[in-house]
Amino acid sequence: MDDRDAALLRAHEHAAAWLDSLATRPVPPRAGVADVVAALGTDLPDGPSPAADVVDLLATACGPGLTAMPSGRFYGMVIGGSHPAALAADWLTSAWDQNSALRTVTPAHTAVEDVTSAWLLELLGLPASGAVGFVTGATTANFTALAAARGEVLRRVGWDVRRDGLTGAPRVRVLVGAERHESVDLALSYLGLGAPEVVAADDQGRVSVAALEEALADPASTSRDGGSTSAPTIVVLQAGNVHSGAFDPFGPAVEAAHRHGAWVHVDGAFGLFAAASPSYRHLVAGYEGADSWATDAHKTLNVPYDCGLAIVADPVPLRAAMGMHGDYLIQSAAGDPLDKVPELSRRGRAFPVWAVLRALGRSGVADLVDGFCRHAATFADAVRALDGEVLHDVVFTQVCAAFGDDARTQDVVRRVLDDGTAWMSGSRWHDRAVLRVSVSSWATTDADVAVSVDALGRAVAAARA
Ligand SMILES: Cc1ncc(COP(=O)(O)O)c(C=O)c1O
């Protein structure tokens, strides 16, 4: 066996052992950063080592510091697992090592990207003519789509941001709901658009359409003839609030924004896939009228990190924002994958997305979404049965709960994490300490939920004692 085969075999063995351990191992890591550094060693080696030995060292040193994020009992942040088909395709992606920038240079990836894009648009009920950029995550997807938005709203008032930059440009108004995800602000700051104007949200975290109408009609930005706003304007809506799971009222919000000439972007990092389920599709009703959307494949769709999707209804503004030319590049007149993403070089990110869609099919994706929602509802029922308070309507995959005052709730969170059976994050929402449960992994079973609910019960009882 040569060095390469030995290394790949060892990697396979370590990966299989890790995946097998997920069903029973505690979710939190057993070692901290300093422990792992000590196990790895800090001296830069003077010379080469066999690749298989390097893989062994990496696996044994890192093992105790790994968090069982792909297990069925991880409910922190919004973390999708890795569906087996997507994980295996991701391995192939690394082995194939295709730089996926150019249509004709890596035709296999381009073909898969084209097919996958069409499937995604169909599954999500979005315009078939839309362009899909495969990026690293929803933060980058927000950035990519908002770059297209920025260029287009400025183009409409006669400003070429690509050529002339932002200095001296008309001010771009960006309106966001009070409970948009922080990554939207980060994306706007990358784009030089500064802090957005914040529009009030209701008790579920949904943007208020009345407040949005009012902001859009703000006299400070209304044209002299009293008509709709003349300032280049972008409205950012949200599909899936990270605390409540709530969805903005897309129909009226998109209509109001378009009436005022605004570009509408939807951040749906995990919530966009509600559209793929006949049971939850109503949550996104009217969102197909927006101009762009951001989502993650590494959340609800369960592909390994990292994979986000930037979707723009009209491919022209996306290409105007992201396209590039290099004399040494073999570019296609039909456009290249690089025209839809911020990077030039990138891995073949569409392979794992194709694999999970091919493995699940339309009904499998719907079942995945429905399963997350069913488990979330079970957690909400359990919280109530434990005399906790569910702080919102449970409409999707997120549950935010409190168990008395802030100190008691924080104590429950700490005890759940110490128990190790399941991982649930603490957060603050509506000025209260909360326990957050996010169900996002294909691996979560009824049995996982049952043992996790038991762990929560133990934590609540101990916090009360
Ligand atoms: C609504 C929303 N938008 C954006 C993001 C950022 O996603 P990512 O971490 O993939 O960049 C998240 C992450 O949870 C989210 O919930």
CSV table of C-alpha atoms in Angstrom, one decimal, residues 1-449:
chain,number,residue,atom,x,y,z
A,1,MET,CA,0.0,0.0,0.0
A,2,ASP,CA,1.5,3.4,-0.9
A,3,ASP,CA,1.5,6.5,1.3
A,4,ARG,CA,-1.7,7.9,-0.2
A,5,ASP,CA,-3.8,4.7,0.1
A,6,ALA,CA,-2.6,4.2,3.7
A,7,ALA,CA,-3.5,7.7,4.6
A,8,LEU,CA,-7.0,7.5,3.0
A,9,LEU,CA,-7.6,4.1,4.7
A,10,ARG,CA,-6.7,5.5,8.1
A,11,ALA,CA,-8.9,8.6,7.5
A,12,HIS,CA,-11.8,6.3,6.6
A,13,GLU,CA,-11.3,4.2,9.7
A,14,HIS,CA,-11.1,7.2,12.0
A,15,ALA,CA,-14.2,8.8,10.3
A,16,ALA,CA,-16.2,5.6,10.7
A,17,ALA,CA,-15.2,5.3,14.3
A,18,TRP,CA,-16.3,8.9,14.9
A,19,LEU,CA,-19.6,8.4,13.1
A,20,ASP,CA,-20.3,5.2,15.0
A,21,SER,CA,-19.6,6.9,18.3
A,22,LEU,CA,-22.2,9.6,17.7
A,23,ALA,CA,-25.2,7.5,18.8
A,24,THR,CA,-23.9,7.1,22.3
A,25,ARG,CA,-21.1,9.6,23.1
A,26,PRO,CA,-21.8,12.7,25.2
A,27,VAL,CA,-22.3,15.7,23.0
A,28,PRO,CA,-19.9,18.2,24.6
A,29,PRO,CA,-16.1,17.9,24.0
A,30,ARG,CA,-14.0,16.3,26.7
A,31,ALA,CA,-10.9,18.4,26.0
A,32,GLY,CA,-10.3,22.1,25.6
A,33,VAL,CA,-8.1,24.0,23.2
A,34,ALA,CA,-5.0,23.8,25.4
A,35,ASP,CA,-5.4,20.0,25.7
A,36,VAL,CA,-5.6,19.6,22.0
A,37,VAL,CA,-2.6,21.9,21.3
A,38,ALA,CA,-0.6,19.8,23.8
A,39,ALA,CA,-1.6,16.6,22.2
A,40,LEU,CA,-0.8,17.8,18.7
A,41,GLY,CA,2.6,19.3,19.8
A,42,THR,CA,3.7,22.8,18.8
A,43,ASP,CA,7.1,22.3,17.2
A,44,LEU,CA,7.1,22.7,13.4
A,45,PRO,CA,8.5,19.4,12.2
A,46,ASP,CA,12.0,19.6,10.7
A,47,GLY,CA,11.1,17.1,7.9
A,48,PRO,CA,8.5,14.9,6.4
A,49,SER,CA,6.4,12.2,8.1
A,50,PRO,CA,4.3,9.4,6.5
A,51,ALA,CA,0.8,10.7,5.6
A,52,ALA,CA,-0.9,7.9,7.5
A,53,ASP,CA,0.9,8.8,10.7
A,54,VAL,CA,-0.1,12.4,10.3
A,55,VAL,CA,-3.8,11.3,9.9
A,56,ASP,CA,-3.5,9.1,13.1
A,57,LEU,CA,-2.0,12.0,15.1
A,58,LEU,CA,-4.6,14.4,13.9
A,59,ALA,CA,-7.5,12.0,14.8
A,60,THR,CA,-6.1,11.0,18.2
A,61,ALA,CA,-5.2,14.5,19.3
A,62,CYS,CA,-8.4,16.1,18.1
A,63,GLY,CA,-10.8,13.3,19.1
A,64,PRO,CA,-11.4,14.5,22.7
A,65,GLY,CA,-11.9,18.1,21.6
A,66,LEU,CA,-14.6,17.2,19.1
A,67,THR,CA,-18.2,18.3,19.8
A,68,ALA,CA,-20.8,15.8,18.6
A,69,MET,CA,-22.4,18.3,16.3
A,70,PRO,CA,-23.6,15.7,13.8
A,71,SER,CA,-25.3,13.6,16.4
A,72,GLY,CA,-29.0,13.6,16.8
A,73,ARG,CA,-28.8,15.3,20.2
A,74,PHE,CA,-27.2,18.6,19.2
A,75,TYR,CA,-29.7,21.4,19.3
A,76,GLY,CA,-27.4,24.4,19.6
A,77,MET,CA,-27.2,27.5,17.3
A,78,VAL,CA,-28.7,26.2,14.0
A,79,ILE,CA,-26.5,23.2,13.1
A,80,GLY,CA,-27.5,20.7,10.4
A,81,GLY,CA,-26.0,17.3,10.4
A,82,SER,CA,-24.3,15.6,7.5
A,83,HIS,CA,-26.5,13.3,5.5
A,84,PRO,CA,-24.5,10.2,4.4
A,85,ALA,CA,-24.9,10.8,0.7
A,86,ALA,CA,-23.7,14.4,1.1
A,87,LEU,CA,-20.8,13.4,3.4
A,88,ALA,CA,-19.7,10.8,0.9
A,89,ALA,CA,-20.0,13.2,-2.0
A,90,ASP,CA,-18.0,15.7,0.0
A,91,TRP,CA,-15.2,13.2,0.4
A,92,LEU,CA,-15.2,12.7,-3.4
A,93,THR,CA,-15.2,16.5,-3.8
A,94,SER,CA,-11.9,16.7,-2.0
A,95,ALA,CA,-10.5,13.7,-3.9
A,96,TRP,CA,-11.6,15.2,-7.2
A,97,ASP,CA,-10.2,18.6,-6.2
A,98,GLN,CA,-11.9,20.5,-9.0
A,99,ASN,CA,-11.4,24.3,-9.0
A,100,SER,CA,-15.1,25.0,-10.0
A,101,ALA,CA,-14.7,28.5,-11.4
A,102,LEU,CA,-15.1,27.8,-15.1
A,103,ARG,CA,-17.8,26.1,-17.2
A,104,THR,CA,-15.6,24.4,-19.7
A,105,VAL,CA,-12.6,23.6,-17.5
A,106,THR,CA,-14.5,21.6,-14.9
A,107,PRO,CA,-17.6,20.5,-16.9
A,108,ALA,CA,-18.6,17.8,-14.4
A,109,HIS,CA,-19.0,20.3,-11.6
A,110,THR,CA,-20.7,22.8,-13.8
A,111,ALA,CA,-23.2,20.2,-15.0
A,112,VAL,CA,-23.9,19.2,-11.4
A,113,GLU,CA,-24.2,22.8,-10.4
A,114,ASP,CA,-26.6,23.5,-13.2
A,115,VAL,CA,-28.8,20.5,-12.4
A,116,THR,CA,-28.7,21.2,-8.7
A,117,SER,CA,-29.6,24.9,-9.2
A,118,ALA,CA,-32.7,23.9,-11.2
A,119,TRP,CA,-33.7,21.4,-8.6
A,120,LEU,CA,-33.3,23.9,-5.8
A,121,LEU,CA,-35.3,26.6,-7.6
A,122,GLU,CA,-38.1,24.0,-8.3
A,123,LEU,CA,-38.1,22.7,-4.7
A,124,LEU,CA,-38.2,26.2,-3.2
A,125,GLY,CA,-40.8,27.5,-5.6
A,126,LEU,CA,-38.5,30.3,-6.9
A,127,PRO,CA,-38.3,31.6,-10.4
A,128,ALA,CA,-36.8,29.0,-12.7
A,129,SER,CA,-34.7,31.7,-14.5
A,130,GLY,CA,-32.9,32.6,-11.2
A,131,ALA,CA,-29.2,32.2,-10.7
A,132,VAL,CA,-27.7,30.2,-7.8
A,133,GLY,CA,-24.3,30.9,-6.3
A,134,PHE,CA,-22.8,28.2,-4.2
A,135,VAL,CA,-21.0,30.0,-1.4
A,136,THR,CA,-19.6,29.2,2.1
A,137,GLY,CA,-22.7,30.0,4.2
A,138,ALA,CA,-25.7,32.3,4.7
A,139,THR,CA,-23.5,35.2,5.8
A,140,THR,CA,-21.7,35.1,2.5
A,141,ALA,CA,-25.0,34.4,0.7
A,142,ASN,CA,-26.5,37.5,2.2
A,143,PHE,CA,-23.4,39.4,1.1
A,144,THR,CA,-23.5,38.1,-2.4
A,145,ALA,CA,-27.2,38.7,-3.0
A,146,LEU,CA,-27.0,42.2,-1.3
A,147,ALA,CA,-24.0,43.0,-3.6
A,148,ALA,CA,-26.3,42.3,-6.6
A,149,ALA,CA,-29.0,44.4,-4.9
A,150,ARG,CA,-26.7,47.3,-4.2
A,151,GLY,CA,-25.4,47.4,-7.8
A,152,GLU,CA,-28.9,47.2,-9.3
A,153,VAL,CA,-30.6,49.9,-7.1
A,154,LEU,CA,-27.7,52.2,-7.8
A,155,ARG,CA,-27.8,51.4,-11.6
A,156,ARG,CA,-31.5,52.4,-11.6
A,157,VAL,CA,-30.5,55.9,-10.5
A,158,GLY,CA,-27.7,56.1,-13.0
A,159,TRP,CA,-24.8,55.2,-10.8
A,160,ASP,CA,-22.2,52.4,-11.7
A,161,VAL,CA,-20.9,51.2,-8.3
A,162,ARG,CA,-18.5,48.8,-9.9
A,163,ARG,CA,-16.8,51.6,-11.8
A,164,ASP,CA,-17.3,54.5,-9.5
A,165,GLY,CA,-17.4,53.0,-6.0
A,166,LEU,CA,-19.5,54.4,-3.3
A,167,THR,CA,-17.8,57.8,-2.7
A,168,GLY,CA,-20.2,60.4,-4.0
A,169,ALA,CA,-22.9,57.8,-4.8
A,170,PRO,CA,-26.5,58.4,-3.9
A,171,ARG,CA,-27.2,57.0,-0.4
A,172,VAL,CA,-28.7,53.5,-0.5
A,173,ARG,CA,-31.4,53.0,2.1
A,174,VAL,CA,-31.5,49.6,3.7
A,175,LEU,CA,-34.5,48.7,5.7
A,176,VAL,CA,-34.4,45.6,8.0
A,177,GLY,CA,-36.7,44.1,10.6
A,178,ALA,CA,-35.7,44.6,14.3
A,179,GLU,CA,-35.0,40.9,14.6
A,180,ARG,CA,-33.0,40.3,11.4
A,181,HIS,CA,-30.0,38.1,11.9
A,182,GLU,CA,-26.7,39.9,12.8
A,183,SER,CA,-25.1,38.5,9.6
A,184,VAL,CA,-27.2,40.9,7.6
A,185,ASP,CA,-25.6,43.9,9.3
A,186,LEU,CA,-22.2,42.3,8.7
A,187,ALA,CA,-22.9,41.8,5.0
A,188,LEU,CA,-24.1,45.4,4.7
A,189,SER,CA,-20.9,46.6,6.4
A,190,TYR,CA,-18.7,44.5,3.9
A,191,LEU,CA,-20.6,46.3,1.2
A,192,GLY,CA,-19.9,49.8,2.6
A,193,LEU,CA,-23.6,50.4,3.2
A,194,GLY,CA,-23.3,51.1,6.9
A,195,ALA,CA,-25.9,50.4,9.6
A,196,PRO,CA,-29.4,49.7,8.2
A,197,GLU,CA,-32.6,51.5,9.2
A,198,VAL,CA,-34.5,49.3,11.7
A,199,VAL,CA,-38.2,48.6,11.3
A,200,ALA,CA,-40.2,47.4,14.3
A,201,ALA,CA,-41.1,43.8,14.7
A,202,ASP,CA,-44.0,42.1,16.5
A,203,ASP,CA,-43.9,39.9,19.5
A,204,GLN,CA,-42.9,36.9,17.4
A,205,GLY,CA,-40.1,38.8,15.7
A,206,ARG,CA,-41.9,39.3,12.4
A,207,VAL,CA,-41.4,42.7,10.7
A,208,SER,CA,-44.4,45.0,11.0
A,209,VAL,CA,-45.8,45.7,7.6
A,210,ALA,CA,-47.4,49.0,8.9
A,211,ALA,CA,-44.0,50.1,10.2
A,212,LEU,CA,-42.3,49.1,6.9
A,213,GLU,CA,-44.9,51.1,4.9
A,214,GLU,CA,-44.2,54.1,7.1
A,215,ALA,CA,-40.5,53.8,6.7
A,216,LEU,CA,-40.8,53.4,2.9
A,217,ALA,CA,-43.0,56.5,2.8
A,218,ASP,CA,-40.6,58.5,5.0
A,219,PRO,CA,-40.8,62.1,3.6
A,220,ALA,CA,-37.1,62.5,3.9
A,221,SER,CA,-36.7,59.9,1.1
A,222,THR,CA,-39.8,60.6,-0.9
A,223,SER,CA,-39.5,62.2,-4.4
A,224,ARG,CA,-40.5,65.8,-4.8
A,225,ASP,CA,-43.7,64.9,-6.7
A,226,GLY,CA,-44.9,63.1,-3.6
A,227,GLY,CA,-44.7,59.7,-5.2
A,228,SER,CA,-42.9,56.7,-4.1
A,229,THR,CA,-39.4,56.8,-2.6
A,230,SER,CA,-36.7,57.9,-5.0
A,231,ALA,CA,-33.8,56.8,-2.9
A,232,PRO,CA,-32.3,53.5,-4.0
A,233,THR,CA,-33.7,51.2,-1.4
A,234,ILE,CA,-33.2,47.6,-0.3
A,235,VAL,CA,-35.6,45.8,2.1
A,236,VAL,CA,-34.3,42.7,3.9
A,237,LEU,CA,-36.9,40.3,5.1
A,238,GLN,CA,-36.4,37.1,7.0
A,239,ALA,CA,-37.6,33.5,6.7
A,240,GLY,CA,-36.9,31.9,10.0
A,241,ASN,CA,-36.1,33.9,13.1
A,242,VAL,CA,-33.2,32.4,15.0
A,243,HIS,CA,-35.1,32.5,18.3
A,244,SER,CA,-38.8,32.0,17.4
A,245,GLY,CA,-38.5,30.5,14.0
A,246,ALA,CA,-41.0,33.1,12.8
A,247,PHE,CA,-41.4,34.2,9.2
A,248,ASP,CA,-42.0,37.7,8.0
A,249,PRO,CA,-45.3,38.4,6.3
A,250,PHE,CA,-43.9,38.2,2.8
A,251,GLY,CA,-46.9,38.9,0.6
A,252,PRO,CA,-47.7,42.3,2.0
A,253,ALA,CA,-44.1,43.2,2.8
A,254,VAL,CA,-42.9,42.4,-0.7
A,255,GLU,CA,-45.8,44.2,-2.3
A,256,ALA,CA,-45.1,47.4,-0.2
A,257,ALA,CA,-41.4,47.3,-0.9
A,258,HIS,CA,-41.9,46.9,-4.7
A,259,ARG,CA,-44.6,49.6,-4.7
A,260,HIS,CA,-41.8,51.9,-3.5
A,261,GLY,CA,-39.3,50.6,-6.0
A,262,ALA,CA,-37.2,48.7,-3.5
A,263,TRP,CA,-35.2,45.5,-4.1
A,264,VAL,CA,-36.4,42.8,-1.7
A,265,HIS,CA,-33.9,40.3,-0.2
A,266,VAL,CA,-34.9,37.4,2.0
A,267,ASP,CA,-32.5,35.9,4.5
A,268,GLY,CA,-33.7,32.3,5.0
A,269,ALA,CA,-30.6,30.6,6.3
A,270,PHE,CA,-32.6,27.7,7.7
A,271,GLY,CA,-36.2,28.8,7.0
A,272,LEU,CA,-36.2,28.9,3.2
A,273,PHE,CA,-36.6,25.1,3.1
A,274,ALA,CA,-40.1,25.5,4.6
A,275,ALA,CA,-41.0,26.0,1.0
A,276,ALA,CA,-40.0,22.4,0.2
A,277,SER,CA,-42.7,21.0,2.6
A,278,PRO,CA,-46.4,21.1,1.6
A,279,SER,CA,-47.2,21.3,5.3
A,280,TYR,CA,-45.0,24.4,6.0
A,281,ARG,CA,-45.0,26.1,2.6
A,282,HIS,CA,-47.7,28.6,3.8
A,283,LEU,CA,-45.0,30.2,6.0
A,284,VAL,CA,-43.2,31.6,2.9
A,285,ALA,CA,-46.3,32.5,0.9
A,286,GLY,CA,-45.5,35.5,-1.3
A,287,TYR,CA,-41.7,35.2,-0.8
A,288,GLU,CA,-41.3,34.1,-4.4
A,289,GLY,CA,-42.0,37.7,-5.5
A,290,ALA,CA,-38.7,38.9,-3.8
A,291,ASP,CA,-35.6,39.7,-5.8
A,292,SER,CA,-33.1,37.6,-4.0
A,293,TRP,CA,-32.8,35.0,-1.3
A,294,ALA,CA,-30.0,33.5,1.0
A,295,THR,CA,-30.0,30.1,2.5
A,296,ASP,CA,-27.7,27.4,3.8
A,297,ALA,CA,-27.3,23.9,2.5
A,298,HIS,CA,-25.3,23.1,5.7
A,299,LYS,CA,-28.3,23.8,7.9
A,300,THR,CA,-31.8,22.4,7.0
A,301,LEU,CA,-30.5,20.4,4.0
A,302,ASN,CA,-27.8,18.7,6.0
A,303,VAL,CA,-24.7,18.8,3.8
A,304,PRO,CA,-21.4,19.1,5.6
A,305,TYR,CA,-19.8,22.5,6.1
A,306,ASP,CA,-19.5,24.8,4.3
A,307,CYS,CA,-22.2,25.5,1.9
A,308,GLY,CA,-24.6,28.5,1.5
A,309,LEU,CA,-26.7,29.4,-1.5
A,310,ALA,CA,-27.2,32.9,-2.9
A,311,ILE,CA,-30.2,33.1,-5.2
A,312,VAL,CA,-31.0,36.0,-7.4
A,313,ALA,CA,-34.1,36.1,-9.6
A,314,ASP,CA,-32.4,38.1,-12.4
A,315,PRO,CA,-29.0,36.7,-13.1
A,316,VAL,CA,-27.8,40.0,-14.7
A,317,PRO,CA,-27.3,42.0,-11.5
A,318,LEU,CA,-25.6,39.1,-9.8
A,319,ARG,CA,-23.2,38.8,-12.7
A,320,ALA,CA,-22.7,42.5,-12.7
A,321,ALA,CA,-21.7,42.3,-9.1
A,322,MET,CA,-19.6,39.1,-9.0
A,323,GLY,CA,-18.4,38.5,-12.6
A,324,MET,CA,-14.8,38.9,-13.5
A,325,HIS,CA,-12.5,38.4,-16.5
A,326,GLY,CA,-9.0,37.1,-16.7
A,327,ASP,CA,-7.1,36.8,-20.0
A,328,TYR,CA,-5.6,33.5,-18.8
A,329,LEU,CA,-9.0,32.1,-17.9
A,330,ILE,CA,-10.9,30.0,-20.4
A,331,GLN,CA,-14.3,31.8,-20.0
A,332,SER,CA,-17.6,30.9,-21.5
A,333,ALA,CA,-19.9,33.4,-23.3
A,334,ALA,CA,-22.8,31.7,-21.5
A,335,GLY,CA,-21.4,32.7,-18.2
A,336,ASP,CA,-19.3,30.7,-15.6
A,337,PRO,CA,-19.9,29.6,-12.1
A,338,LEU,CA,-17.4,32.3,-11.0
A,339,ASP,CA,-19.9,34.9,-12.1
A,340,LYS,CA,-22.2,34.0,-9.2
A,341,VAL,CA,-19.9,34.0,-6.2
A,342,PRO,CA,-17.3,36.2,-4.6
A,343,GLU,CA,-14.4,33.8,-5.0
A,344,LEU,CA,-12.5,32.9,-8.1
A,345,SER,CA,-11.1,29.6,-6.9
A,346,ARG,CA,-13.4,27.4,-4.8
A,347,ARG,CA,-14.2,23.7,-4.2
A,348,GLY,CA,-17.0,21.8,-6.0
A,349,ARG,CA,-19.6,22.8,-3.5
A,350,ALA,CA,-22.5,21.6,-5.6
A,351,PHE,CA,-21.6,17.9,-5.5
A,352,PRO,CA,-22.8,17.3,-1.9
A,353,VAL,CA,-25.9,19.3,-2.5
A,354,TRP,CA,-26.8,17.3,-5.6
A,355,ALA,CA,-26.1,14.1,-3.6
A,356,VAL,CA,-28.5,14.9,-0.7
A,357,LEU,CA,-31.2,16.0,-3.1
A,358,ARG,CA,-30.7,12.9,-5.3
A,359,ALA,CA,-30.8,10.7,-2.2
A,360,LEU,CA,-33.9,12.3,-0.5
A,361,GLY,CA,-36.0,13.4,-3.5
A,362,ARG,CA,-38.8,15.8,-3.2
A,363,SER,CA,-40.7,13.8,-0.6
A,364,GLY,CA,-37.5,13.1,1.4
A,365,VAL,CA,-36.7,16.8,1.8
A,366,ALA,CA,-40.3,17.5,2.8
A,367,ASP,CA,-40.1,14.6,5.4
A,368,LEU,CA,-36.8,16.1,6.7
A,369,VAL,CA,-38.4,19.5,7.3
A,370,ASP,CA,-41.6,18.0,8.8
A,371,GLY,CA,-39.5,15.8,11.1
A,372,PHE,CA,-37.6,18.8,12.5
A,373,CYS,CA,-40.9,20.6,13.1
A,374,ARG,CA,-42.5,17.6,14.8
A,375,HIS,CA,-39.5,17.2,17.1
A,376,ALA,CA,-39.5,21.0,17.9
A,377,ALA,CA,-43.2,20.7,18.8
A,378,THR,CA,-42.3,17.7,21.1
A,379,PHE,CA,-39.7,19.8,22.9
A,380,ALA,CA,-42.2,22.7,23.3
A,381,ASP,CA,-44.7,20.3,24.8
A,382,ALA,CA,-42.0,19.0,27.2
A,383,VAL,CA,-41.1,22.5,28.3
A,384,ARG,CA,-44.7,23.2,29.2
A,385,ALA,CA,-45.0,19.8,31.0
A,386,LEU,CA,-42.0,20.9,33.0
A,387,ASP,CA,-43.7,24.1,34.0
A,388,GLY,CA,-41.5,26.1,31.7
A,389,GLU,CA,-42.7,28.8,29.4
A,390,VAL,CA,-42.5,28.6,25.6
A,391,LEU,CA,-42.0,32.3,24.6
A,392,HIS,CA,-43.5,32.2,21.1
A,393,ASP,CA,-45.7,30.3,18.8
A,394,VAL,CA,-43.8,27.2,17.7
A,395,VAL,CA,-44.3,27.5,13.9
A,396,PHE,CA,-41.1,25.8,12.7
A,397,THR,CA,-37.9,24.3,14.0
A,398,GLN,CA,-36.9,26.6,16.8
A,399,VAL,CA,-38.1,26.7,20.5
A,400,CYS,CA,-37.2,29.4,23.0
A,401,ALA,CA,-38.1,28.7,26.6
A,402,ALA,CA,-37.7,30.2,30.1
A,403,PHE,CA,-37.9,28.4,33.4
A,404,GLY,CA,-38.7,31.2,35.8
A,405,ASP,CA,-36.3,34.2,36.2
A,406,ASP,CA,-33.1,34.7,34.3
A,407,ALA,CA,-30.9,33.1,36.9
A,408,ARG,CA,-33.0,29.9,37.0
A,409,THR,CA,-33.1,29.6,33.2
A,410,GLN,CA,-29.4,30.1,33.0
A,411,ASP,CA,-28.9,27.4,35.6
A,412,VAL,CA,-31.1,25.0,33.6
A,413,VAL,CA,-28.9,25.7,30.5
A,414,ARG,CA,-25.7,25.1,32.4
A,415,ARG,CA,-27.1,21.9,33.9
A,416,VAL,CA,-28.2,20.5,30.5
A,417,LEU,CA,-24.8,21.1,29.1
A,418,ASP,CA,-23.1,19.6,32.1
A,419,ASP,CA,-25.3,16.5,31.8
A,420,GLY,CA,-23.9,16.0,28.3
A,421,THR,CA,-26.8,14.0,26.8
A,422,ALA,CA,-27.9,16.9,24.6
A,423,TRP,CA,-26.7,20.3,23.7
A,424,MET,CA,-29.1,23.3,23.9
A,425,SER,CA,-27.8,26.8,23.8
A,426,GLY,CA,-28.6,29.7,26.1
A,427,SER,CA,-29.5,33.1,24.6
A,428,ARG,CA,-31.3,36.4,25.3
A,429,TRP,CA,-34.6,37.1,23.6
A,430,HIS,CA,-37.0,39.9,24.4
A,431,ASP,CA,-34.9,40.9,27.3
A,432,ARG,CA,-35.1,37.5,29.0
A,433,ALA,CA,-32.6,34.7,29.4
A,434,VAL,CA,-33.7,31.7,27.3
A,435,LEU,CA,-32.9,28.1,26.5
A,436,ARG,CA,-32.9,27.6,22.8
A,437,VAL,CA,-33.6,24.3,21.0
A,438,SER,CA,-33.0,24.2,17.3
A,439,VAL,CA,-33.8,20.9,15.5
A,440,SER,CA,-31.8,20.8,12.3
A,441,SER,CA,-30.3,17.3,11.9
A,442,TRP,CA,-31.4,14.4,9.8
A,443,ALA,CA,-29.9,12.2,12.5
A,444,THR,CA,-32.4,13.2,15.3
A,445,THR,CA,-34.7,10.4,16.1
A,446,ASP,CA,-37.7,10.1,18.4
A,447,ALA,CA,-35.4,8.2,20.8
A,448,ASP,CA,-32.9,11.1,20.7
A,449,VAL,CA,-35.7,13.6,21.5
